[in-house]
Amino acid sequence: MNKVDVIVIGLGSMGGAAASALAQRGHSVLGIERFWPSHDRGSAHGGTRIIRQSYIEGIEYVPLLRRAYAGWRELEEQSGRSLMTLSGGIYIGDPEEQTFTGALAAARHWDLPHEVLTSDEITERFPAMRPAPHAMGLFEQNAGFVDPEGTTAANIQVATMHGAELHFGETVLSWTATPGGGVEVVTTRARYGADRLVVAPGAWSQQLLGEVGAPVTAERQVVYWFTPDVSPGNPGHSDYSVGTQPVFIERTDGNRQVYGFPIVDGPAGGIKIGFFQDLTPTDPDAVNREVLPFEVAEMQARALELFPHLTGRLLASSTCLYPSSPDDHFMIGLHPEHSQVTVATGFGGHGFKFVPVVGDIVADLSTRGRTDLPIDLFSLEREALRR
Ligand SMILES: Cc1cc2nc3c(=O)[nH]c(=O)nc-3n(C[C@H](O)[C@H](O)[C@H](O)COP(=O)(O)OP(=O)(O)OC[C@H]3O[C@@H](n4cnc5c(N)ncnc54)[C@H](O)[C@@H]3O)c2cc1C
């Protein structure tokens, strides 16, 4: 094929959004993905991803989240798909714990609509949950979840509609910056040239980004779907479902932080729950996809501390990879040695909700060399990334 303006490596969450944003701006785009569209080998599968604005991880993220929310609605319109459901979200913790205090700090700083609830008030409103008596919760109406597989499919659809050429089942083996300022990319099928390159390989960052990708570790994460016991006298099925139960994040009494989702798929569904951080670095090409009985037991025991009647069956479990940076902040910027190369990685366990705005940031950097959106926190040259 003829030389294109931009090659995008990785058509997962962020690469898909970048390909779509670049194609919409009129650039010729070649996207290369080793697996299939909306695959389950990386970071973007499992049906749901939390989206929220009272951001526990830092108030700096909030302007980007506001922009992302608008981007989600735009992507829904462009693709004709329903992607975002605002079910409400609750962040529960000890009164001095980050889960609660971080959310409260962001809500206050940016004047985001929210309600502070005591433990009893939480159970009154959301009967499936019974937090520790001293726990506090911040409830945010404007939170909920997005559909990861649907989002990737939507970005692929919009990119293609705008003329992008997307290859699946093709693995990038290497790329080089050419002396004239362009790039050359070698894959399992061919060799391609372009003026610019976007590298968004998620958990495979160490393989494709050399020293720049070295700080990114692939972490194995498991999510579980459990059914509740809805015998008479217990909270009913609807108490666990979208409409009543919000998405949740909880950490009380020094426990491991958990997060999860209401039942989204009717009477046969279950509550989806997982540990938020569970630092198990792994080789992304040799992930143990088997979930062991002790892992299930550990999760169920922890889940019962918040949902006392979540004693039903394990419906399913699924392994997923966090492409994590050492300080859990994203890594977005121009490659320090090759300004024709834009890097987008390190999204860890909290990047998905930013997909549309990351697409815009990457398209800005790749075509203009700069962006007006606030991304200082994500610098590729920050101290925390140096070992
Ligand atoms: C269990 C779990 C729960 C999560 N929950 C949330 C949540 O609730 N809210 C939230 O905001 N975020 C959440 N996240 C985080 C979020 O999903 C990730 O941060 C995000 O998906 C990362 O996007 P990415 O584009 O970097 O990676 P990916 O989406 O994995 O995309 C990278 C792509 O690059 C491709 N690739 C790699 N190497 C090559 C190569 N050599 N050649 C061609 N293609 C290549 C891969 O196949 C992949 O498709 C969660 C993640 C997990 C695993």
PDB file of C-alpha atoms in Angstrom, residues 92-344:
ATOM      1  CA  ILE A  92     -17.323   3.671  50.424  1.00  0.00           C
ATOM      2  CA  GLY A  93     -14.519   3.805  52.963  1.00  0.00           C
ATOM      3  CA  ASP A  94     -13.457   4.694  56.486  1.00  0.00           C
ATOM      4  CA  PRO A  95     -14.040   8.430  57.005  1.00  0.00           C
ATOM      5  CA  GLU A  96     -10.273   9.069  56.661  1.00  0.00           C
ATOM      6  CA  GLU A  97      -9.631   6.571  53.872  1.00  0.00           C
ATOM      7  CA  GLN A  98      -8.721   7.585  50.316  1.00  0.00           C
ATOM      8  CA  THR A  99     -11.698   5.843  48.665  1.00  0.00           C
ATOM      9  CA  PHE A 100     -14.013   8.254  50.447  1.00  0.00           C
ATOM     10  CA  THR A 101     -11.739  11.267  50.995  1.00  0.00           C
ATOM     11  CA  GLY A 102     -10.314  11.247  47.445  1.00  0.00           C
ATOM     12  CA  ALA A 103     -13.782  11.179  45.910  1.00  0.00           C
ATOM     13  CA  LEU A 104     -14.955  13.926  48.263  1.00  0.00           C
ATOM     14  CA  ALA A 105     -11.935  16.128  47.472  1.00  0.00           C
ATOM     15  CA  ALA A 106     -12.586  15.887  43.721  1.00  0.00           C
ATOM     16  CA  ALA A 107     -16.344  16.492  44.118  1.00  0.00           C
ATOM     17  CA  ARG A 108     -15.768  19.581  46.254  1.00  0.00           C
ATOM     18  CA  HIS A 109     -12.937  21.000  44.170  1.00  0.00           C
ATOM     19  CA  TRP A 110     -14.890  20.778  40.906  1.00  0.00           C
ATOM     20  CA  ASP A 111     -18.321  21.336  42.402  1.00  0.00           C
ATOM     21  CA  LEU A 112     -19.611  17.973  41.162  1.00  0.00           C
ATOM     22  CA  PRO A 113     -23.101  16.886  42.234  1.00  0.00           C
ATOM     23  CA  HIS A 114     -22.790  14.343  45.067  1.00  0.00           C
ATOM     24  CA  GLU A 115     -24.314  13.166  48.346  1.00  0.00           C
ATOM     25  CA  VAL A 116     -22.483  12.010  51.465  1.00  0.00           C
ATOM     26  CA  LEU A 117     -24.188   9.018  53.118  1.00  0.00           C
ATOM     27  CA  THR A 118     -23.670   7.183  56.407  1.00  0.00           C
ATOM     28  CA  SER A 119     -23.536   3.404  56.514  1.00  0.00           C
ATOM     29  CA  ASP A 120     -27.224   3.137  57.524  1.00  0.00           C
ATOM     30  CA  GLU A 121     -28.266   5.562  54.805  1.00  0.00           C
ATOM     31  CA  ILE A 122     -26.389   3.478  52.243  1.00  0.00           C
ATOM     32  CA  THR A 123     -28.282   0.302  53.227  1.00  0.00           C
ATOM     33  CA  GLU A 124     -31.582   2.195  53.235  1.00  0.00           C
ATOM     34  CA  ARG A 125     -31.074   3.407  49.670  1.00  0.00           C
ATOM     35  CA  PHE A 126     -29.229   0.387  48.285  1.00  0.00           C
ATOM     36  CA  PRO A 127     -30.526  -2.602  50.282  1.00  0.00           C
ATOM     37  CA  ALA A 128     -28.117  -5.184  48.842  1.00  0.00           C
ATOM     38  CA  MET A 129     -25.143  -3.516  50.552  1.00  0.00           C
ATOM     39  CA  ARG A 130     -24.335  -3.469  54.253  1.00  0.00           C
ATOM     40  CA  PRO A 131     -21.088  -1.539  54.827  1.00  0.00           C
ATOM     41  CA  ALA A 132     -19.188  -1.456  58.134  1.00  0.00           C
ATOM     42  CA  PRO A 133     -21.096   0.700  60.689  1.00  0.00           C
ATOM     43  CA  HIS A 134     -18.489   3.493  60.716  1.00  0.00           C
ATOM     44  CA  ALA A 135     -18.056   3.604  56.908  1.00  0.00           C
ATOM     45  CA  MET A 136     -18.995   6.680  54.899  1.00  0.00           C
ATOM     46  CA  GLY A 137     -20.046   6.796  51.252  1.00  0.00           C
ATOM     47  CA  LEU A 138     -19.993   9.377  48.518  1.00  0.00           C
ATOM     48  CA  PHE A 139     -22.827   8.801  46.065  1.00  0.00           C
ATOM     49  CA  GLU A 140     -22.478  10.250  42.574  1.00  0.00           C
ATOM     50  CA  GLN A 141     -25.519  10.168  40.321  1.00  0.00           C
ATOM     51  CA  ASN A 142     -23.398  10.973  37.293  1.00  0.00           C
ATOM     52  CA  ALA A 143     -21.412   7.717  37.445  1.00  0.00           C
ATOM     53  CA  GLY A 144     -22.081   4.354  35.878  1.00  0.00           C
ATOM     54  CA  PHE A 145     -20.525   2.075  33.330  1.00  0.00           C
ATOM     55  CA  VAL A 146     -19.496   1.811  29.692  1.00  0.00           C
ATOM     56  CA  ASP A 147     -19.327  -1.217  27.415  1.00  0.00           C
ATOM     57  CA  PRO A 148     -15.686  -2.025  26.538  1.00  0.00           C
ATOM     58  CA  GLU A 149     -16.259  -4.470  23.663  1.00  0.00           C
ATOM     59  CA  GLY A 150     -18.948  -2.193  22.193  1.00  0.00           C
ATOM     60  CA  THR A 151     -16.653   0.826  22.479  1.00  0.00           C
ATOM     61  CA  THR A 152     -13.771  -0.797  20.641  1.00  0.00           C
ATOM     62  CA  ALA A 153     -16.177  -1.997  17.959  1.00  0.00           C
ATOM     63  CA  ALA A 154     -17.632   1.536  17.702  1.00  0.00           C
ATOM     64  CA  ASN A 155     -14.205   3.125  17.259  1.00  0.00           C
ATOM     65  CA  ILE A 156     -13.269   0.558  14.617  1.00  0.00           C
ATOM     66  CA  GLN A 157     -16.573   1.235  12.862  1.00  0.00           C
ATOM     67  CA  VAL A 158     -16.130   5.040  12.903  1.00  0.00           C
ATOM     68  CA  ALA A 159     -12.473   4.842  11.837  1.00  0.00           C
ATOM     69  CA  THR A 160     -13.399   2.595   8.906  1.00  0.00           C
ATOM     70  CA  MET A 161     -16.302   4.882   7.948  1.00  0.00           C
ATOM     71  CA  HIS A 162     -13.749   7.685   7.659  1.00  0.00           C
ATOM     72  CA  GLY A 163     -11.425   5.733   5.427  1.00  0.00           C
ATOM     73  CA  ALA A 164      -8.967   4.122   7.865  1.00  0.00           C
ATOM     74  CA  GLU A 165      -7.467   0.826   6.748  1.00  0.00           C
ATOM     75  CA  LEU A 166      -7.445  -1.580   9.697  1.00  0.00           C
ATOM     76  CA  HIS A 167      -5.622  -4.903   9.759  1.00  0.00           C
ATOM     77  CA  PHE A 168      -6.409  -7.626  12.297  1.00  0.00           C
ATOM     78  CA  GLY A 169      -4.494 -10.815  13.024  1.00  0.00           C
ATOM     79  CA  GLU A 170      -1.250  -9.035  12.110  1.00  0.00           C
ATOM     80  CA  THR A 171       1.492  -8.557  14.714  1.00  0.00           C
ATOM     81  CA  VAL A 172       3.951  -5.670  14.651  1.00  0.00           C
ATOM     82  CA  LEU A 173       7.456  -7.080  15.088  1.00  0.00           C
ATOM     83  CA  SER A 174       9.365  -3.792  15.155  1.00  0.00           C
ATOM     84  CA  TRP A 175       9.306  -0.151  14.170  1.00  0.00           C
ATOM     85  CA  THR A 176      12.072   2.309  13.371  1.00  0.00           C
ATOM     86  CA  ALA A 177      12.216   6.049  12.991  1.00  0.00           C
ATOM     87  CA  THR A 178      13.657   6.787   9.538  1.00  0.00           C
ATOM     88  CA  PRO A 179      16.258   9.526   9.102  1.00  0.00           C
ATOM     89  CA  GLY A 180      13.928  11.632   6.887  1.00  0.00           C
ATOM     90  CA  GLY A 181      11.481  12.001   9.798  1.00  0.00           C
ATOM     91  CA  GLY A 182       9.056   9.189   8.987  1.00  0.00           C
ATOM     92  CA  VAL A 183       8.716   5.684  10.374  1.00  0.00           C
ATOM     93  CA  GLU A 184       8.919   2.147   9.104  1.00  0.00           C
ATOM     94  CA  VAL A 185       6.919  -0.683  10.649  1.00  0.00           C
ATOM     95  CA  VAL A 186       7.624  -4.382  10.131  1.00  0.00           C
ATOM     96  CA  THR A 187       4.853  -6.895  10.789  1.00  0.00           C
ATOM     97  CA  THR A 188       4.296 -10.622  10.396  1.00  0.00           C
ATOM     98  CA  ARG A 189       2.905  -9.813   6.936  1.00  0.00           C
ATOM     99  CA  ALA A 190       4.648  -6.787   5.457  1.00  0.00           C
ATOM    100  CA  ARG A 191       6.687  -3.625   5.853  1.00  0.00           C
ATOM    101  CA  TYR A 192       4.906  -0.237   5.884  1.00  0.00           C
ATOM    102  CA  GLY A 193       5.999   3.385   5.812  1.00  0.00           C
ATOM    103  CA  ALA A 194       4.276   6.445   7.325  1.00  0.00           C
ATOM    104  CA  ASP A 195       5.000  10.017   8.313  1.00  0.00           C
ATOM    105  CA  ARG A 196       3.968   9.407  11.903  1.00  0.00           C
ATOM    106  CA  LEU A 197       3.355   6.581  14.340  1.00  0.00           C
ATOM    107  CA  VAL A 198       1.064   6.030  17.318  1.00  0.00           C
ATOM    108  CA  VAL A 199       2.082   3.208  19.693  1.00  0.00           C
ATOM    109  CA  ALA A 200      -0.753   2.046  21.980  1.00  0.00           C
ATOM    110  CA  PRO A 201       0.069  -1.599  22.824  1.00  0.00           C
ATOM    111  CA  GLY A 202      -1.325  -1.750  26.366  1.00  0.00           C
ATOM    112  CA  ALA A 203       0.098  -4.717  28.303  1.00  0.00           C
ATOM    113  CA  TRP A 204       2.655  -5.344  25.528  1.00  0.00           C
ATOM    114  CA  SER A 205       4.392  -1.978  25.998  1.00  0.00           C
ATOM    115  CA  GLN A 206       7.720  -3.476  27.067  1.00  0.00           C
ATOM    116  CA  GLN A 207       7.905  -5.362  23.767  1.00  0.00           C
ATOM    117  CA  LEU A 208       7.178  -2.376  21.543  1.00  0.00           C
ATOM    118  CA  LEU A 209       8.528   0.643  23.360  1.00  0.00           C
ATOM    119  CA  GLY A 210      11.995  -0.317  24.580  1.00  0.00           C
ATOM    120  CA  GLU A 211      13.152   1.903  27.386  1.00  0.00           C
ATOM    121  CA  VAL A 212      10.066   4.139  27.205  1.00  0.00           C
ATOM    122  CA  GLY A 213       7.826   1.111  27.790  1.00  0.00           C
ATOM    123  CA  ALA A 214      10.070  -0.512  30.389  1.00  0.00           C
ATOM    124  CA  PRO A 215       8.168   0.892  33.425  1.00  0.00           C
ATOM    125  CA  VAL A 216       4.860  -0.627  32.222  1.00  0.00           C
ATOM    126  CA  THR A 217       4.037  -3.989  33.790  1.00  0.00           C
ATOM    127  CA  ALA A 218       1.256  -6.324  32.689  1.00  0.00           C
ATOM    128  CA  GLU A 219      -0.731  -7.292  35.783  1.00  0.00           C
ATOM    129  CA  ARG A 220      -3.088 -10.236  35.861  1.00  0.00           C
ATOM    130  CA  GLN A 221      -6.496  -9.323  37.240  1.00  0.00           C
ATOM    131  CA  VAL A 222      -9.576 -11.473  37.739  1.00  0.00           C
ATOM    132  CA  VAL A 223     -13.219 -10.435  37.837  1.00  0.00           C
ATOM    133  CA  TYR A 224     -16.048 -12.620  39.106  1.00  0.00           C
ATOM    134  CA  TRP A 225     -19.820 -12.772  38.694  1.00  0.00           C
ATOM    135  CA  PHE A 226     -21.720 -14.071  41.732  1.00  0.00           C
ATOM    136  CA  THR A 227     -25.478 -14.580  42.114  1.00  0.00           C
ATOM    137  CA  PRO A 228     -27.286 -13.360  45.240  1.00  0.00           C
ATOM    138  CA  ASP A 229     -29.474 -15.459  47.505  1.00  0.00           C
ATOM    139  CA  VAL A 230     -32.861 -13.797  47.060  1.00  0.00           C
ATOM    140  CA  SER A 231     -34.858 -16.022  49.436  1.00  0.00           C
ATOM    141  CA  PRO A 232     -37.832 -14.320  51.130  1.00  0.00           C
ATOM    142  CA  GLY A 233     -36.621 -11.824  53.730  1.00  0.00           C
ATOM    143  CA  ASN A 234     -33.421 -11.059  51.779  1.00  0.00           C
ATOM    144  CA  PRO A 235     -33.003  -8.159  49.360  1.00  0.00           C
ATOM    145  CA  GLY A 236     -34.619  -9.074  46.038  1.00  0.00           C
ATOM    146  CA  HIS A 237     -33.138  -9.399  42.596  1.00  0.00           C
ATOM    147  CA  SER A 238     -34.060  -5.836  41.651  1.00  0.00           C
ATOM    148  CA  ASP A 239     -32.080  -4.536  44.657  1.00  0.00           C
ATOM    149  CA  TYR A 240     -28.927  -5.850  42.966  1.00  0.00           C
ATOM    150  CA  SER A 241     -29.806  -4.625  39.503  1.00  0.00           C
ATOM    151  CA  VAL A 242     -29.332  -1.463  37.458  1.00  0.00           C
ATOM    152  CA  GLY A 243     -32.004   0.966  38.592  1.00  0.00           C
ATOM    153  CA  THR A 244     -31.283   0.420  42.309  1.00  0.00           C
ATOM    154  CA  GLN A 245     -27.723  -0.812  42.847  1.00  0.00           C
ATOM    155  CA  PRO A 246     -25.011   1.645  41.701  1.00  0.00           C
ATOM    156  CA  VAL A 247     -21.460   0.780  40.626  1.00  0.00           C
ATOM    157  CA  PHE A 248     -19.292   0.635  43.751  1.00  0.00           C
ATOM    158  CA  ILE A 249     -15.778   0.923  45.099  1.00  0.00           C
ATOM    159  CA  GLU A 250     -15.182  -0.015  48.731  1.00  0.00           C
ATOM    160  CA  ARG A 251     -12.322  -0.253  51.160  1.00  0.00           C
ATOM    161  CA  THR A 252     -12.916  -0.302  54.904  1.00  0.00           C
ATOM    162  CA  ASP A 253     -10.828  -1.431  57.906  1.00  0.00           C
ATOM    163  CA  GLY A 254      -7.656  -1.913  55.872  1.00  0.00           C
ATOM    164  CA  ASN A 255      -9.264  -4.489  53.590  1.00  0.00           C
ATOM    165  CA  ARG A 256      -8.256  -4.908  49.979  1.00  0.00           C
ATOM    166  CA  GLN A 257     -10.144  -2.430  47.830  1.00  0.00           C
ATOM    167  CA  VAL A 258     -12.935  -3.938  45.736  1.00  0.00           C
ATOM    168  CA  TYR A 259     -15.035  -2.519  42.913  1.00  0.00           C
ATOM    169  CA  GLY A 260     -17.987  -3.790  40.995  1.00  0.00           C
ATOM    170  CA  PHE A 261     -21.207  -3.452  39.069  1.00  0.00           C
ATOM    171  CA  PRO A 262     -24.928  -4.022  39.507  1.00  0.00           C
ATOM    172  CA  ILE A 263     -26.555  -6.909  37.658  1.00  0.00           C
ATOM    173  CA  VAL A 264     -26.917  -5.666  34.108  1.00  0.00           C
ATOM    174  CA  ASP A 265     -28.393  -8.641  32.296  1.00  0.00           C
ATOM    175  CA  GLY A 266     -31.664  -9.617  33.943  1.00  0.00           C
ATOM    176  CA  PRO A 267     -32.676 -12.433  36.320  1.00  0.00           C
ATOM    177  CA  ALA A 268     -29.935 -14.805  35.123  1.00  0.00           C
ATOM    178  CA  GLY A 269     -27.150 -12.300  35.845  1.00  0.00           C
ATOM    179  CA  GLY A 270     -24.810 -11.712  38.760  1.00  0.00           C
ATOM    180  CA  ILE A 271     -22.960  -8.957  40.574  1.00  0.00           C
ATOM    181  CA  LYS A 272     -19.556  -8.425  38.943  1.00  0.00           C
ATOM    182  CA  ILE A 273     -16.790  -7.799  41.461  1.00  0.00           C
ATOM    183  CA  GLY A 274     -12.990  -7.713  41.567  1.00  0.00           C
ATOM    184  CA  PHE A 275     -10.042  -6.556  43.640  1.00  0.00           C
ATOM    185  CA  PHE A 276      -8.933  -3.141  42.398  1.00  0.00           C
ATOM    186  CA  GLN A 277      -5.196  -3.581  42.866  1.00  0.00           C
ATOM    187  CA  ASP A 278      -3.606  -6.977  42.970  1.00  0.00           C
ATOM    188  CA  LEU A 279      -0.047  -6.511  41.807  1.00  0.00           C
ATOM    189  CA  THR A 280       0.821  -9.741  40.032  1.00  0.00           C
ATOM    190  CA  PRO A 281       3.144  -8.838  37.146  1.00  0.00           C
ATOM    191  CA  THR A 282       2.956 -11.387  34.358  1.00  0.00           C
ATOM    192  CA  ASP A 283       4.162 -12.069  30.824  1.00  0.00           C
ATOM    193  CA  PRO A 284       1.325 -10.860  28.577  1.00  0.00           C
ATOM    194  CA  ASP A 285       2.012 -13.767  26.198  1.00  0.00           C
ATOM    195  CA  ALA A 286       1.852 -16.416  28.922  1.00  0.00           C
ATOM    196  CA  VAL A 287      -0.980 -15.283  31.197  1.00  0.00           C
ATOM    197  CA  ASN A 288      -2.517 -17.918  33.408  1.00  0.00           C
ATOM    198  CA  ARG A 289      -6.174 -17.639  32.345  1.00  0.00           C
ATOM    199  CA  GLU A 290      -7.262 -20.330  34.765  1.00  0.00           C
ATOM    200  CA  VAL A 291      -8.927 -18.984  37.913  1.00  0.00           C
ATOM    201  CA  LEU A 292      -8.072 -21.152  40.899  1.00  0.00           C
ATOM    202  CA  PRO A 293     -10.542 -22.244  43.605  1.00  0.00           C
ATOM    203  CA  PHE A 294      -8.623 -20.352  46.314  1.00  0.00           C
ATOM    204  CA  GLU A 295      -8.958 -17.137  44.288  1.00  0.00           C
ATOM    205  CA  VAL A 296     -12.734 -17.630  44.054  1.00  0.00           C
ATOM    206  CA  ALA A 297     -12.967 -18.339  47.782  1.00  0.00           C
ATOM    207  CA  GLU A 298     -10.932 -15.233  48.643  1.00  0.00           C
ATOM    208  CA  MET A 299     -13.099 -13.040  46.433  1.00  0.00           C
ATOM    209  CA  GLN A 300     -16.379 -14.420  47.694  1.00  0.00           C
ATOM    210  CA  ALA A 301     -15.342 -13.993  51.320  1.00  0.00           C
ATOM    211  CA  ARG A 302     -14.400 -10.377  50.646  1.00  0.00           C
ATOM    212  CA  ALA A 303     -17.602  -9.720  48.646  1.00  0.00           C
ATOM    213  CA  LEU A 304     -19.706 -10.973  51.568  1.00  0.00           C
ATOM    214  CA  GLU A 305     -18.316  -8.219  53.769  1.00  0.00           C
ATOM    215  CA  LEU A 306     -20.208  -5.706  51.636  1.00  0.00           C
ATOM    216  CA  PHE A 307     -23.051  -7.842  50.219  1.00  0.00           C
ATOM    217  CA  PRO A 308     -24.057 -10.229  53.040  1.00  0.00           C
ATOM    218  CA  HIS A 309     -26.423 -12.223  50.805  1.00  0.00           C
ATOM    219  CA  LEU A 310     -24.131 -12.668  47.825  1.00  0.00           C
ATOM    220  CA  THR A 311     -23.929 -16.333  48.706  1.00  0.00           C
ATOM    221  CA  GLY A 312     -25.171 -17.824  45.447  1.00  0.00           C
ATOM    222  CA  ARG A 313     -23.244 -19.377  42.581  1.00  0.00           C
ATOM    223  CA  LEU A 314     -20.120 -18.219  40.812  1.00  0.00           C
ATOM    224  CA  LEU A 315     -21.557 -17.627  37.348  1.00  0.00           C
ATOM    225  CA  ALA A 316     -18.303 -16.793  35.585  1.00  0.00           C
ATOM    226  CA  SER A 317     -14.833 -15.377  36.005  1.00  0.00           C
ATOM    227  CA  SER A 318     -12.458 -13.748  33.586  1.00  0.00           C
ATOM    228  CA  THR A 319      -8.799 -12.721  33.553  1.00  0.00           C
ATOM    229  CA  CYS A 320      -7.706  -9.368  32.222  1.00  0.00           C
ATOM    230  CA  LEU A 321      -4.456  -7.377  32.146  1.00  0.00           C
ATOM    231  CA  TYR A 322      -3.716  -3.987  33.687  1.00  0.00           C
ATOM    232  CA  PRO A 323      -0.982  -2.162  31.711  1.00  0.00           C
ATOM    233  CA  SER A 324       0.274  -0.411  34.842  1.00  0.00           C
ATOM    234  CA  SER A 325       2.754   2.408  35.365  1.00  0.00           C
ATOM    235  CA  PRO A 326       4.734   2.679  38.629  1.00  0.00           C
ATOM    236  CA  ASP A 327       2.656   5.590  39.993  1.00  0.00           C
ATOM    237  CA  ASP A 328      -0.649   4.497  38.379  1.00  0.00           C
ATOM    238  CA  HIS A 329      -0.836   7.635  36.250  1.00  0.00           C
ATOM    239  CA  PHE A 330      -1.119   7.333  32.468  1.00  0.00           C
ATOM    240  CA  MET A 331       1.847   7.740  30.112  1.00  0.00           C
ATOM    241  CA  ILE A 332       0.993   9.919  27.125  1.00  0.00           C
ATOM    242  CA  GLY A 333       3.340  12.049  25.046  1.00  0.00           C
ATOM    243  CA  LEU A 334       5.723  12.352  22.144  1.00  0.00           C
ATOM    244  CA  HIS A 335       8.503   9.780  22.192  1.00  0.00           C
ATOM    245  CA  PRO A 336      11.501  11.520  23.811  1.00  0.00           C
ATOM    246  CA  GLU A 337      13.829  10.608  20.937  1.00  0.00           C
ATOM    247  CA  HIS A 338      11.468  10.592  17.956  1.00  0.00           C
ATOM    248  CA  SER A 339       8.926  13.385  17.808  1.00  0.00           C
ATOM    249  CA  GLN A 340       7.078  11.653  14.937  1.00  0.00           C
ATOM    250  CA  VAL A 341       6.081   8.910  17.405  1.00  0.00           C
ATOM    251  CA  THR A 342       3.251   9.350  19.927  1.00  0.00           C
ATOM    252  CA  VAL A 343       3.060   6.998  22.897  1.00  0.00           C
ATOM    253  CA  ALA A 344      -0.142   6.173  24.820  1.00  0.00           C
TER     254      ALA A 344
END
